[in-house]
CSV table of C-alpha atoms in Angstrom, one decimal:
chain,number,residue,atom,x,y,z
Y,91,MET,CA,68.8,27.8,9.9
Y,92,LYS,CA,69.4,24.1,9.9
Y,93,GLY,CA,66.2,22.5,11.4
Y,94,TYR,CA,66.5,20.1,14.3
Y,95,SER,CA,65.1,16.6,13.7
Y,96,THR,CA,65.6,13.0,14.8
Y,97,PHE,CA,67.8,12.6,11.7
Y,98,SER,CA,70.0,15.6,12.7
Y,99,LEU,CA,70.4,14.2,16.2
Y,100,ILE,CA,71.5,10.8,14.9
Y,101,ARG,CA,73.8,12.4,12.3
Y,102,ASN,CA,75.5,14.6,14.9
Y,103,ALA,CA,75.7,11.8,17.5
Y,104,LEU,CA,77.5,9.6,14.9
Y,105,SER,CA,79.9,12.4,14.1
Y,106,GLY,CA,80.7,12.9,17.8
Y,107,HIS,CA,78.8,16.1,18.2
Y,108,ARG,CA,81.7,18.1,16.6
Y,109,PHE,CA,79.6,19.8,13.9
Y,110,TRP,CA,76.8,21.5,15.7
Y,111,LYS,CA,76.5,25.1,14.5
Y,112,PRO,CA,76.0,28.1,16.9
Y,113,VAL,CA,72.3,28.5,17.6
Y,114,TRP,CA,72.2,32.2,16.8
Y,115,ARG,CA,74.6,34.6,15.0
Y,116,THR,CA,76.8,37.1,16.8
Y,117,PRO,CA,76.6,40.0,14.4
Y,118,ASP,CA,78.5,43.4,14.4
Y,119,LEU,CA,76.5,46.4,15.5
Y,120,LYS,CA,75.1,48.4,12.6
Y,121,LYS,CA,74.9,52.3,12.6
Y,122,SER,CA,71.1,52.2,12.5
Y,123,TYR,CA,68.1,49.9,12.5
Y,124,ASP,CA,64.4,50.2,11.6
Y,125,VAL,CA,63.5,48.8,15.0
Y,126,VAL,CA,65.6,48.6,18.2
Y,127,ILE,CA,64.2,46.4,21.0
Y,128,ILE,CA,65.7,47.0,24.4
Y,129,GLY,CA,65.9,43.8,26.4
Y,130,ALA,CA,66.7,40.3,25.0
Y,131,GLY,CA,64.5,38.4,27.4
Y,132,GLY,CA,61.5,36.4,26.2
Y,133,HIS,CA,59.3,39.4,25.4
Y,134,GLY,CA,62.0,41.3,23.5
Y,135,LEU,CA,63.1,38.2,21.5
Y,136,ALA,CA,59.5,37.1,20.7
Y,137,THR,CA,58.7,40.7,19.6
Y,138,ALA,CA,61.7,40.7,17.2
Y,139,TYR,CA,60.7,37.2,15.9
Y,140,TYR,CA,57.1,38.1,15.1
Y,141,LEU,CA,58.1,41.5,13.6
Y,142,ALA,CA,60.4,39.6,11.2
Y,143,ARG,CA,58.1,36.6,10.6
Y,144,LYS,CA,54.6,38.2,10.5
Y,145,HIS,CA,55.3,41.8,9.5
Y,146,SER,CA,58.3,41.4,7.2
Y,147,LEU,CA,60.6,43.8,9.0
Y,148,ARG,CA,64.1,42.6,8.8
Y,149,ASN,CA,66.4,45.4,10.0
Y,150,ILE,CA,65.9,44.8,13.7
Y,151,ALA,CA,68.3,44.8,16.7
Y,152,VAL,CA,67.6,43.3,20.1
Y,153,LEU,CA,70.0,44.9,22.7
Y,154,ASP,CA,70.7,43.5,26.1
Y,155,LYS,CA,73.0,44.8,28.9
Y,156,GLY,CA,73.7,41.2,29.9
Y,157,ASP,CA,73.0,37.9,28.2
Y,158,ILE,CA,70.0,36.4,26.4
Y,159,GLY,CA,67.2,35.5,28.9
Y,160,GLY,CA,69.4,36.4,31.8
Y,161,GLY,CA,66.9,38.5,33.6
Y,162,ASN,CA,63.4,37.4,34.7
Y,163,THR,CA,63.1,35.0,31.7
Y,164,GLY,CA,65.7,32.8,33.5
Y,165,ARG,CA,64.4,33.5,37.0
Y,166,ASN,CA,60.7,32.7,36.9
Y,167,THR,CA,59.1,29.4,37.9
Y,168,GLN,CA,58.0,28.5,34.3
Y,169,ILE,CA,54.3,28.4,34.9
Y,170,THR,CA,51.9,28.9,32.0
Y,171,ARG,CA,48.2,29.3,32.5
Y,172,SER,CA,45.2,31.5,31.4
Y,173,ASN,CA,43.0,31.3,34.5
Y,174,TYR,CA,42.3,35.0,34.6
Y,175,TYR,CA,39.2,36.7,35.7
Y,176,TRP,CA,38.5,39.7,33.4
Y,177,PRO,CA,37.6,39.0,29.7
Y,178,GLN,CA,40.4,41.2,28.4
Y,179,SER,CA,43.1,39.3,30.4
Y,180,ALA,CA,41.6,36.0,29.7
Y,181,ALA,CA,41.6,36.6,25.9
Y,182,PHE,CA,45.2,37.8,26.0
Y,183,PHE,CA,46.6,35.1,28.3
Y,184,ASP,CA,44.7,32.3,26.5
Y,185,HIS,CA,46.1,33.5,23.2
Y,186,SER,CA,49.5,33.1,24.8
Y,187,LEU,CA,48.7,29.6,26.1
Y,188,GLN,CA,47.5,28.6,22.6
Y,189,LEU,CA,50.7,29.9,21.1
Y,190,TYR,CA,52.7,27.9,23.7
Y,191,GLU,CA,50.8,24.8,22.7
Y,192,HIS,CA,52.3,25.0,19.2
Y,193,LEU,CA,55.6,26.8,20.1
Y,194,SER,CA,57.9,23.8,19.8
Y,195,GLN,CA,56.8,23.2,16.2
Y,196,GLU,CA,56.7,26.9,15.4
Y,197,LEU,CA,60.3,27.5,16.6
Y,198,ASN,CA,61.6,24.0,15.8
Y,199,PHE,CA,62.9,24.1,19.3
Y,200,ASN,CA,61.6,21.9,22.2
Y,201,VAL,CA,60.2,24.2,24.9
Y,202,MET,CA,59.2,21.1,26.8
Y,203,LEU,CA,55.6,22.3,27.5
Y,204,SER,CA,54.0,20.0,30.0
Y,205,GLN,CA,50.3,20.7,30.4
Y,206,ARG,CA,50.1,19.0,33.8
Y,207,GLY,CA,47.4,21.3,35.1
Y,208,ILE,CA,47.4,24.1,37.6
Y,209,LEU,CA,45.5,23.6,40.8
Y,210,ASN,CA,44.2,26.5,42.9
Y,211,LEU,CA,43.2,25.6,46.5
Y,212,ALA,CA,40.5,27.1,48.7
Y,213,HIS,CA,40.9,27.0,52.5
Y,214,SER,CA,37.6,28.3,53.9
Y,215,LEU,CA,34.0,28.3,52.9
Y,216,HIS,CA,34.2,32.0,51.9
Y,217,GLU,CA,37.2,31.3,49.7
Y,218,LEU,CA,35.4,28.3,48.2
Y,219,GLU,CA,32.7,30.7,47.1
Y,220,GLY,CA,35.3,33.1,45.7
Y,221,ILE,CA,37.1,30.4,43.9
Y,222,ARG,CA,33.8,29.1,42.4
Y,223,ARG,CA,33.0,32.6,41.1
Y,224,TRP,CA,36.5,32.8,39.7
Y,225,ALA,CA,36.3,29.4,38.0
Y,226,ASN,CA,32.9,30.2,36.6
Y,227,ALA,CA,34.2,33.5,35.2
Y,228,ILE,CA,37.0,31.5,33.5
Y,229,ARG,CA,34.5,29.1,32.0
Y,230,ILE,CA,32.3,32.0,30.7
Y,231,ASN,CA,35.5,33.3,29.0
Y,232,ASP,CA,35.5,29.9,27.2
Y,233,ILE,CA,38.6,28.6,29.0
Y,234,ASP,CA,38.8,25.3,30.9
Y,235,ALA,CA,38.3,25.2,34.6
Y,236,GLU,CA,37.2,22.2,36.6
Y,237,PHE,CA,36.0,22.3,40.2
Y,238,LEU,CA,37.5,19.7,42.6
Y,239,THR,CA,36.3,18.4,46.0
Y,240,PRO,CA,38.9,17.8,48.8
Y,241,GLY,CA,38.7,14.1,47.9
Y,242,GLU,CA,39.5,14.8,44.3
Y,243,VAL,CA,42.4,17.2,45.3
Y,244,LYS,CA,43.8,14.3,47.5
Y,245,LYS,CA,43.6,11.9,44.6
Y,246,LEU,CA,45.4,14.3,42.3
Y,247,VAL,CA,48.0,15.2,44.9
Y,248,PRO,CA,48.4,12.3,47.3
Y,249,LEU,CA,51.1,14.0,49.4
Y,250,ILE,CA,48.8,16.9,50.3
Y,251,ASN,CA,47.9,17.6,53.9
Y,252,LEU,CA,44.2,18.5,53.7
Y,253,ASP,CA,43.9,19.1,57.4
Y,254,CYS,CA,46.6,21.7,57.7
Y,255,ARG,CA,46.5,25.0,59.5
Y,256,PHE,CA,44.2,26.3,56.8
Y,257,PRO,CA,42.3,23.1,55.9
Y,258,VAL,CA,41.8,22.4,52.2
Y,259,ARG,CA,38.0,22.8,51.3
Y,260,GLY,CA,38.4,22.3,47.6
Y,261,GLY,CA,39.9,23.9,44.5
Y,262,PHE,CA,39.8,24.2,40.8
Y,263,ILE,CA,42.1,23.1,38.1
Y,264,GLN,CA,42.9,24.4,34.7
Y,265,ARG,CA,44.1,21.3,33.0
Y,266,ARG,CA,45.7,23.1,30.0
Y,267,GLY,CA,47.9,25.0,32.4
Y,268,GLY,CA,51.4,23.7,33.3
Y,269,ILE,CA,55.1,24.4,33.0
Y,270,SER,CA,57.6,24.6,30.2
Y,271,ARG,CA,61.4,25.2,30.0
Y,272,HIS,CA,62.1,28.9,30.3
Y,273,ASP,CA,65.6,28.9,28.9
Y,274,ALA,CA,64.3,27.0,25.8
Y,275,VAL,CA,61.7,29.7,25.2
Y,276,ALA,CA,64.4,32.4,25.1
Y,277,TRP,CA,66.8,30.3,23.1
Y,278,GLY,CA,64.1,29.1,20.7
Y,279,TYR,CA,63.0,32.7,19.9
Y,280,ALA,CA,66.6,33.9,19.7
Y,281,ARG,CA,67.5,31.2,17.2
Y,282,ALA,CA,64.3,31.7,15.1
Y,283,ALA,CA,64.7,35.5,15.1
Y,284,SER,CA,68.4,35.3,14.3
Y,285,ALA,CA,67.6,33.1,11.3
Y,286,CYS,CA,65.1,35.8,10.1
Y,287,GLY,CA,68.0,38.3,10.1
Y,288,VAL,CA,67.4,39.9,13.5
Y,289,ASP,CA,70.7,41.1,15.1
Y,290,ILE,CA,70.9,40.0,18.8
Y,291,ILE,CA,73.5,42.2,20.5
Y,292,GLN,CA,74.5,41.0,24.0
Y,293,GLN,CA,76.5,43.0,26.6
Y,294,CYS,CA,75.3,46.3,25.2
Y,295,GLU,CA,73.6,48.5,27.8
Y,296,VAL,CA,71.3,51.3,26.7
Y,297,THR,CA,72.3,54.5,28.6
Y,298,GLY,CA,70.0,57.0,26.9
Y,299,ILE,CA,67.1,57.4,24.5
Y,300,ASN,CA,67.5,60.1,21.9
Y,301,ILE,CA,64.3,62.1,21.1
Y,302,GLN,CA,63.9,65.0,18.6
Y,303,SER,CA,60.6,66.9,18.4
Y,304,GLY,CA,58.8,64.3,20.4
Y,305,ARG,CA,59.9,61.4,18.2
Y,306,VAL,CA,62.7,58.8,18.9
Y,307,THR,CA,65.8,58.9,16.8
Y,308,GLY,CA,68.0,56.3,18.4
Y,309,VAL,CA,69.7,55.1,21.6
Y,310,ASN,CA,73.0,55.7,23.3
Y,311,THR,CA,74.6,52.5,24.4
Y,312,THR,CA,77.8,51.4,26.1
Y,313,ARG,CA,78.9,50.5,22.5
Y,314,GLY,CA,78.1,53.8,20.9
Y,315,THR,CA,75.1,55.6,19.4
Y,316,ILE,CA,72.6,53.6,17.3
Y,317,GLY,CA,70.0,55.2,15.1
Y,318,ALA,CA,66.5,53.8,15.2
Y,319,ASP,CA,63.2,54.6,13.6
Y,320,ARG,CA,61.2,52.8,16.2
Y,321,ILE,CA,62.2,51.6,19.7
Y,322,SER,CA,60.5,49.2,22.0
Y,323,ILE,CA,61.2,48.8,25.7
Y,324,ALA,CA,61.0,45.2,27.1
Y,325,VAL,CA,63.1,45.3,30.3
Y,326,ALA,CA,61.3,43.5,33.1
Y,327,GLY,CA,62.2,45.1,36.4
Y,328,HIS,CA,63.8,48.2,34.9
Y,329,THR,CA,60.8,49.8,33.1
Y,330,SER,CA,60.8,52.9,35.3
Y,331,HIS,CA,64.5,53.3,34.6
Y,332,LEU,CA,64.1,53.3,30.8
Y,333,ALA,CA,60.9,55.4,30.9
Y,334,LYS,CA,62.9,58.0,32.9
Y,335,MET,CA,65.5,58.1,30.1
Y,336,ALA,CA,62.6,58.9,27.7
Y,337,GLY,CA,61.2,61.6,30.0
Y,338,PHE,CA,58.0,60.1,31.3
Y,339,ARG,CA,56.8,58.4,34.5
Y,340,VAL,CA,55.1,55.0,34.8
Y,341,PRO,CA,52.9,53.6,37.6
Y,342,VAL,CA,55.4,50.8,38.4
Y,343,THR,CA,57.0,49.6,41.7
Y,344,SER,CA,60.0,47.3,41.3
Y,345,MET,CA,60.2,44.6,43.9
Y,346,GLN,CA,62.0,41.3,44.5
Y,347,LEU,CA,60.2,38.1,43.8
Y,348,GLN,CA,61.9,35.0,45.2
Y,349,ALA,CA,61.9,31.4,44.1
Y,350,MET,CA,63.9,28.4,45.1
Y,351,VAL,CA,64.5,24.7,44.2
Y,352,SER,CA,65.0,21.7,46.4
Y,353,GLU,CA,67.3,18.8,45.7
Y,354,PRO,CA,66.0,16.4,43.0
Y,355,ILE,CA,63.8,13.6,44.1
Y,356,LYS,CA,61.8,10.9,42.2
Y,357,PRO,CA,58.5,12.0,40.5
Y,358,CYS,CA,55.9,12.7,43.2
Y,359,LEU,CA,54.0,15.8,42.2
Y,360,ASN,CA,52.4,15.7,38.8
Y,361,THR,CA,50.6,19.1,38.8
Y,362,VAL,CA,51.2,22.7,39.8
Y,363,VAL,CA,49.8,23.4,43.3
Y,364,THR,CA,49.0,27.0,44.2
Y,365,SER,CA,47.3,28.5,47.3
Y,366,SER,CA,46.7,32.2,47.7
Y,367,VAL,CA,45.9,31.9,51.4
Y,368,ILE,CA,48.9,29.8,52.5
Y,369,HIS,CA,50.7,31.9,49.8
Y,370,MET,CA,52.8,29.4,47.9
Y,371,TYR,CA,53.0,27.6,44.6
Y,372,VAL,CA,55.1,24.5,43.8
Y,373,SER,CA,55.7,22.2,40.9
Y,374,GLN,CA,58.3,19.4,40.2
Y,375,SER,CA,60.7,20.0,37.3
Y,376,ASP,CA,61.7,17.3,34.9
Y,377,ARG,CA,65.0,17.1,36.8
Y,378,GLY,CA,63.0,16.1,39.9
Y,379,GLU,CA,63.6,19.4,41.8
Y,380,LEU,CA,60.7,21.0,43.5
Y,381,VAL,CA,60.4,24.6,42.2
Y,382,PHE,CA,58.5,26.8,44.7
Y,383,GLY,CA,57.9,30.4,45.7
Y,384,GLY,CA,55.3,32.8,47.1
Y,385,GLY,CA,54.8,36.5,47.5
Y,386,ALA,CA,57.2,39.3,46.7
Y,387,ASP,CA,59.4,41.1,49.2
Y,388,VAL,CA,57.4,44.1,50.4
Y,389,TYR,CA,59.7,47.0,49.7
Y,390,ASN,CA,61.1,48.6,46.5
Y,391,SER,CA,64.3,46.9,45.4
Y,392,TYR,CA,66.6,46.2,42.5
Y,393,ALA,CA,68.8,43.8,44.5
Y,394,GLN,CA,67.9,40.4,42.9
Y,395,ARG,CA,68.6,38.6,46.2
Y,396,GLY,CA,65.5,38.2,48.2
Y,397,GLY,CA,65.1,38.7,52.0
Y,398,ILE,CA,65.1,36.0,54.6
Y,399,PRO,CA,61.6,36.7,56.1
Y,400,LEU,CA,59.9,35.9,52.8
Y,401,LEU,CA,62.1,32.9,52.2
Y,402,GLN,CA,61.0,31.5,55.6
Y,403,GLU,CA,57.4,32.2,54.8
Y,404,ASN,CA,57.6,30.3,51.5
Y,405,VAL,CA,59.3,27.3,53.1
Y,406,ALA,CA,56.8,27.3,56.0
Y,407,ALA,CA,53.9,27.3,53.7
Y,408,LEU,CA,55.3,24.5,51.5
Y,409,VAL,CA,55.9,22.1,54.4
Y,410,GLU,CA,52.6,22.9,56.0
Y,411,LEU,CA,50.7,21.9,52.8
Y,412,LEU,CA,53.1,19.1,51.7
Y,413,PRO,CA,54.7,17.9,55.0
Y,414,ALA,CA,56.6,15.1,53.2
Y,415,PHE,CA,58.9,17.8,51.7
Y,416,SER,CA,60.1,19.0,55.1
Y,417,ARG,CA,63.3,16.9,55.0
Y,418,LEU,CA,64.4,18.2,51.6
Y,419,ARG,CA,67.3,20.5,51.3
Y,420,VAL,CA,67.0,23.8,49.4
Y,421,MET,CA,69.6,23.8,46.7
Y,422,ARG,CA,69.3,27.3,45.2
Y,423,GLN,CA,67.4,30.5,46.0
Y,424,TRP,CA,67.3,33.6,43.9
Y,425,ALA,CA,65.1,36.6,43.1
Y,426,GLY,CA,64.1,38.6,40.1
Y,427,ILE,CA,63.0,42.2,40.0
Y,428,VAL,CA,59.3,42.4,39.1
Y,429,ASP,CA,57.5,45.6,37.9
Y,430,ILE,CA,54.2,45.7,39.9
Y,431,THR,CA,51.4,48.0,38.5
Y,432,PRO,CA,48.5,49.2,40.6
Y,433,ASP,CA,46.1,46.8,38.9
Y,434,THR,CA,48.6,44.0,38.3
Y,435,THR,CA,47.8,44.2,34.6
Y,436,PRO,CA,50.7,44.8,32.2
Y,437,ILE,CA,51.5,48.1,30.5
Y,438,MET,CA,51.6,47.6,26.7
Y,439,GLY,CA,51.5,49.8,23.7
Y,440,GLN,CA,52.4,53.3,22.7
Y,441,THR,CA,54.0,55.9,25.0
Y,442,PRO,CA,53.9,59.7,25.2
Y,443,VAL,CA,57.0,59.7,22.8
Y,444,GLN,CA,56.2,59.0,19.2
Y,445,ASN,CA,57.5,55.7,17.8
Y,446,LEU,CA,58.5,54.6,21.3
Y,447,TYR,CA,56.7,51.5,22.6
Y,448,ILE,CA,56.6,49.8,25.9
Y,449,SER,CA,55.9,46.3,27.2
Y,450,GLY,CA,56.3,46.2,31.0
Y,451,GLY,CA,54.6,46.1,34.3
Y,452,TRP,CA,54.4,42.3,34.0
Y,453,GLY,CA,54.5,41.9,37.7
Y,454,THR,CA,54.9,38.3,38.8
Y,455,GLY,CA,53.5,36.8,35.7
Y,456,GLY,CA,55.4,37.8,32.5
Y,457,TYR,CA,56.7,34.4,31.5
Y,458,LYS,CA,53.3,32.9,30.6
Y,459,ALA,CA,52.7,36.0,28.4
Y,460,ILE,CA,55.9,35.8,26.3
Y,461,PRO,CA,54.3,34.5,23.0
Y,462,ALA,CA,51.3,36.7,23.1
Y,463,GLY,CA,53.3,39.7,24.4
Y,464,GLY,CA,55.7,39.3,21.4
Y,465,ASP,CA,52.9,38.7,18.9
Y,466,THR,CA,50.8,41.7,20.0
Y,467,MET,CA,53.8,44.1,20.5
Y,468,ALA,CA,55.1,43.2,17.0
Y,469,TYR,CA,51.6,44.2,15.6
Y,470,THR,CA,51.6,47.4,17.6
Y,471,ILE,CA,55.1,48.4,16.5
Y,472,ALA,CA,54.5,47.5,12.8
Y,473,ASN,CA,51.1,49.3,12.6
Y,474,ASP,CA,51.7,52.1,15.2
Y,475,GLN,CA,48.4,51.1,16.9
Y,476,PRO,CA,47.7,48.7,19.7
Y,477,HIS,CA,46.8,45.1,18.8
Y,478,PRO,CA,43.1,44.5,19.5
Y,479,LEU,CA,44.0,42.1,22.4
Y,480,ILE,CA,46.0,44.8,24.2
Y,481,GLU,CA,43.8,47.9,23.6
Y,482,ASP,CA,42.9,48.0,27.3
Y,483,PHE,CA,46.4,47.6,28.6
Y,484,GLY,CA,47.8,51.0,27.5
Y,485,LEU,CA,49.3,53.7,29.8
Y,486,GLU,CA,46.2,55.9,29.3
Y,487,ARG,CA,44.1,53.7,31.4
Y,488,PHE,CA,45.6,55.3,34.5
Y,489,VAL,CA,44.2,58.7,33.4
Y,490,THR,CA,40.8,57.4,32.2
Y,491,GLY,CA,40.4,55.2,35.3
Y,492,ALA,CA,39.6,52.1,33.2
Y,493,LEU,CA,41.9,49.8,35.2
Y,494,VAL,CA,41.8,46.0,34.6
Y,495,ASP,CA,42.0,44.9,38.2
Y,496,GLU,CA,43.5,41.4,38.2
Y,497,GLY,CA,44.9,42.0,41.7
Y,498,ALA,CA,42.6,39.7,43.5
Y,499,ALA,CA,42.0,37.4,40.6
Y,500,SER,CA,45.3,36.0,39.6
Y,501,GLY,CA,47.1,32.9,40.9
Y,502,VAL,CA,48.7,34.0,44.1
Y,503,ALA,CA,47.6,37.2,45.8
Y,504,HIS,CA,50.1,40.0,45.4
O,279,MET,CA,66.7,41.0,56.7
O,280,LEU,CA,66.5,44.8,57.0
O,281,ARG,CA,67.3,46.3,60.4
O,282,LEU,CA,65.5,49.6,60.7
O,283,LYS,CA,66.0,52.2,63.5
O,284,CYS,CA,62.6,53.4,64.6
O,285,PRO,CA,63.1,57.1,65.8
O,286,TRP,CA,61.2,56.2,69.1
O,287,CYS,CA,62.0,52.5,69.8
O,288,GLY,CA,65.5,52.0,68.3
O,289,THR,CA,66.8,49.3,66.0
O,290,ARG,CA,64.4,46.4,65.2
O,291,ASP,CA,64.1,43.7,62.6
O,292,GLU,CA,62.1,44.2,59.4
O,293,LEU,CA,59.4,41.9,60.6
O,294,GLU,CA,58.2,44.5,63.1
O,295,TYR,CA,57.5,47.0,60.4
O,296,SER,CA,55.2,47.4,57.5
O,297,TYR,CA,56.1,49.3,54.4
O,298,GLY,CA,54.3,52.4,53.1
O,299,GLY,CA,55.9,53.1,49.8
O,300,GLU,CA,57.2,56.4,48.4
O,301,SER,CA,57.3,59.4,50.7
O,302,HIS,CA,57.0,63.2,50.0
O,303,VAL,CA,54.2,62.7,47.5
O,304,THR,CA,52.2,65.9,47.5
O,305,ARG,CA,48.4,65.9,46.8
O,306,PRO,CA,47.6,68.3,44.0
O,307,GLY,CA,44.8,70.9,44.4
O,308,LEU,CA,41.2,70.3,43.8
O,309,ASP,CA,41.5,72.0,40.4
O,310,ALA,CA,44.0,69.4,39.2
O,311,SER,CA,43.5,67.9,35.7
O,312,ASP,CA,43.0,64.2,35.2
O,313,VAL,CA,46.6,63.8,34.1
O,314,GLU,CA,47.9,65.6,37.2
O,315,TRP,CA,45.6,63.5,39.4
O,316,SER,CA,46.7,60.3,37.7
O,317,ASP,CA,50.3,61.2,38.2
O,318,TYR,CA,49.8,61.8,41.9
O,319,LEU,CA,47.7,58.7,42.4
O,320,PHE,CA,49.6,56.1,40.3
O,321,ASN,CA,53.0,57.2,39.0
O,322,LYS,CA,56.1,56.4,41.1
O,323,GLU,CA,59.7,57.6,41.2
O,324,ASN,CA,60.8,53.9,41.7
O,325,PRO,CA,64.5,54.9,41.6
O,326,LYS,CA,67.4,52.5,41.2
O,327,GLY,CA,69.4,54.1,44.0
O,328,ILE,CA,68.3,56.3,46.9
O,329,HIS,CA,64.5,55.9,47.7
O,330,TYR,CA,62.7,58.1,50.2
O,331,GLU,CA,60.1,55.9,51.7
O,332,GLN,CA,57.6,55.5,54.6
O,333,TRP,CA,57.7,52.8,57.2
O,334,LEU,CA,55.2,52.0,60.0
O,335,HIS,CA,56.4,50.5,63.3
O,336,LYS,CA,53.4,48.2,63.2
O,337,TYR,CA,54.3,45.8,66.0
O,338,GLY,CA,55.9,48.5,68.1
O,339,CYS,CA,55.0,52.1,68.8
O,340,GLY,CA,52.6,52.2,65.8
O,341,ARG,CA,54.1,55.4,64.4
O,342,TRP,CA,55.1,56.3,60.9
O,343,PHE,CA,58.6,57.6,59.9
O,344,ASN,CA,60.7,58.2,56.8
O,345,VAL,CA,63.7,56.2,55.6
O,346,ALA,CA,66.2,57.0,52.9
O,347,ARG,CA,67.4,53.6,51.6
O,348,ASP,CA,69.4,52.5,48.6
O,349,THR,CA,67.2,50.1,46.5
O,350,VAL,CA,70.3,48.3,45.1
O,351,THR,CA,72.4,47.7,48.2
O,352,HIS,CA,69.6,48.2,50.8
O,353,GLU,CA,71.9,50.4,52.8
O,354,ILE,CA,70.0,52.8,55.0
O,355,TYR,CA,71.3,56.4,54.7
O,356,ALA,CA,68.8,58.3,57.0
O,357,VAL,CA,65.9,57.8,59.2
O,358,TYR,CA,63.8,60.9,59.9
O,359,GLU,CA,60.4,62.0,61.1
O,360,MET,CA,57.3,62.5,59.0
O,361,GLY,CA,56.9,66.1,57.9
O,362,GLN,CA,60.7,66.7,57.8
O,363,ALA,CA,62.3,67.6,54.5
O,364,LYS,CA,64.3,65.1,52.4
O,365,PRO,CA,67.8,64.9,53.9
O,366,ASP,CA,70.7,65.8,51.7
O,367,ILE,CA,72.3,62.3,51.6
O,368,ALA,CA,75.8,63.5,50.8
O,369,MET,CA,75.7,65.6,54.1
O,370,THR,CA,74.1,62.9,56.2
O,371,ASP,CA,76.0,60.7,58.6
O,372,ARG,CA,75.6,57.1,57.4
O,373,ASP,CA,75.3,55.5,60.9
């Protein structure tokens, strides 16, 4: 892999950009692999990269029915944060944030991480108490959280309407939180994994998982049967679908989560604003567009469109809290299919089938978990035992009852 | 916007209803194992295709009913009362 540098930029500019090489290889499909990862989104690609980089496995394929990062990796709102309530989640998501902080150097690919802070608002005295408890829990987990008065909120976000339908009583900010560029995360991992010898096979849909005496032997795909010693599922939105192929059920509901962007405007919002009562979050991208969204559509769906009632709710919440944005036009609206678990904690680790691993149930927050998800799943696949950070995230918790209930504790209620 | 036909009130917008998730889930007996109980409590069919689900006409008559809906196209194949068996979709009139 030729590294990117200032020098390479200048050299390629002077030669009219005619000599850039493809960022990843387009290899032929082999008959069999040591590890087959289903899903070439952020999690699948990151898992392949860390397997090759940290665990010296080279004979790896990442299969995708569409294109690299074309599912939820390209549909999320790019937020990274680790302001979780329970110690298990906090440790996992802060590991992810720490990996994000060095990801551009690690991958030699600019993921444009901007740690502009993520602000959570409280709109009543009761919520203020709740948010204080949440922020203190974060600090006990050794993660940064800073309490803000309404005056300090106004100073940080001058356009905010403190006296809206649900008046702003205060909030807290995690200053290390922020946004990054989601496509770059997928492309960066793809490029680095490909350079380590990982075969990335696009337009190759898995149609069946082959199992003999309780152990995986390979997958059937639209491009033929492939042998595999180990298989990992990383298919945001379609986890139930793939689990069914392997003959087990998962506690997952697939729903549509919408997001939308406005036309681009000059810089006016330099942090991520979220509110669980008004139910919206918004940030301004480097292109100047406002990126915003809210809750998920209420019913099971695989449609990737999003319904009008939720869209209206999101827009109404935005213009109530930030009235200056009421004259903007919405440029694009879309939805991704999110896998919601009963405790809104992901499902990671082993499955009832030997040598079949799963990383799913990411709900509305899989993007921020990509580096840690890849790192810990690579460890889990290489050693056939869960990484210490994800020991509590396994499927067995639904039988033992040891749920990690982040439902009320994450960024926006869902 | 979904348009659901309440068996008692007729066709109304999605906004009048609230969603109750998968239907026809049977509670296991008291002698159920932890695994059976967990399956009943948490695991979902979550199909990509026809989903048999419960809806409540919350801002209407306040009654529950069942809907057979395609989770990809959102097309509604059948609306039927609670307690009725799953309709055979191939035999059902798609009005």
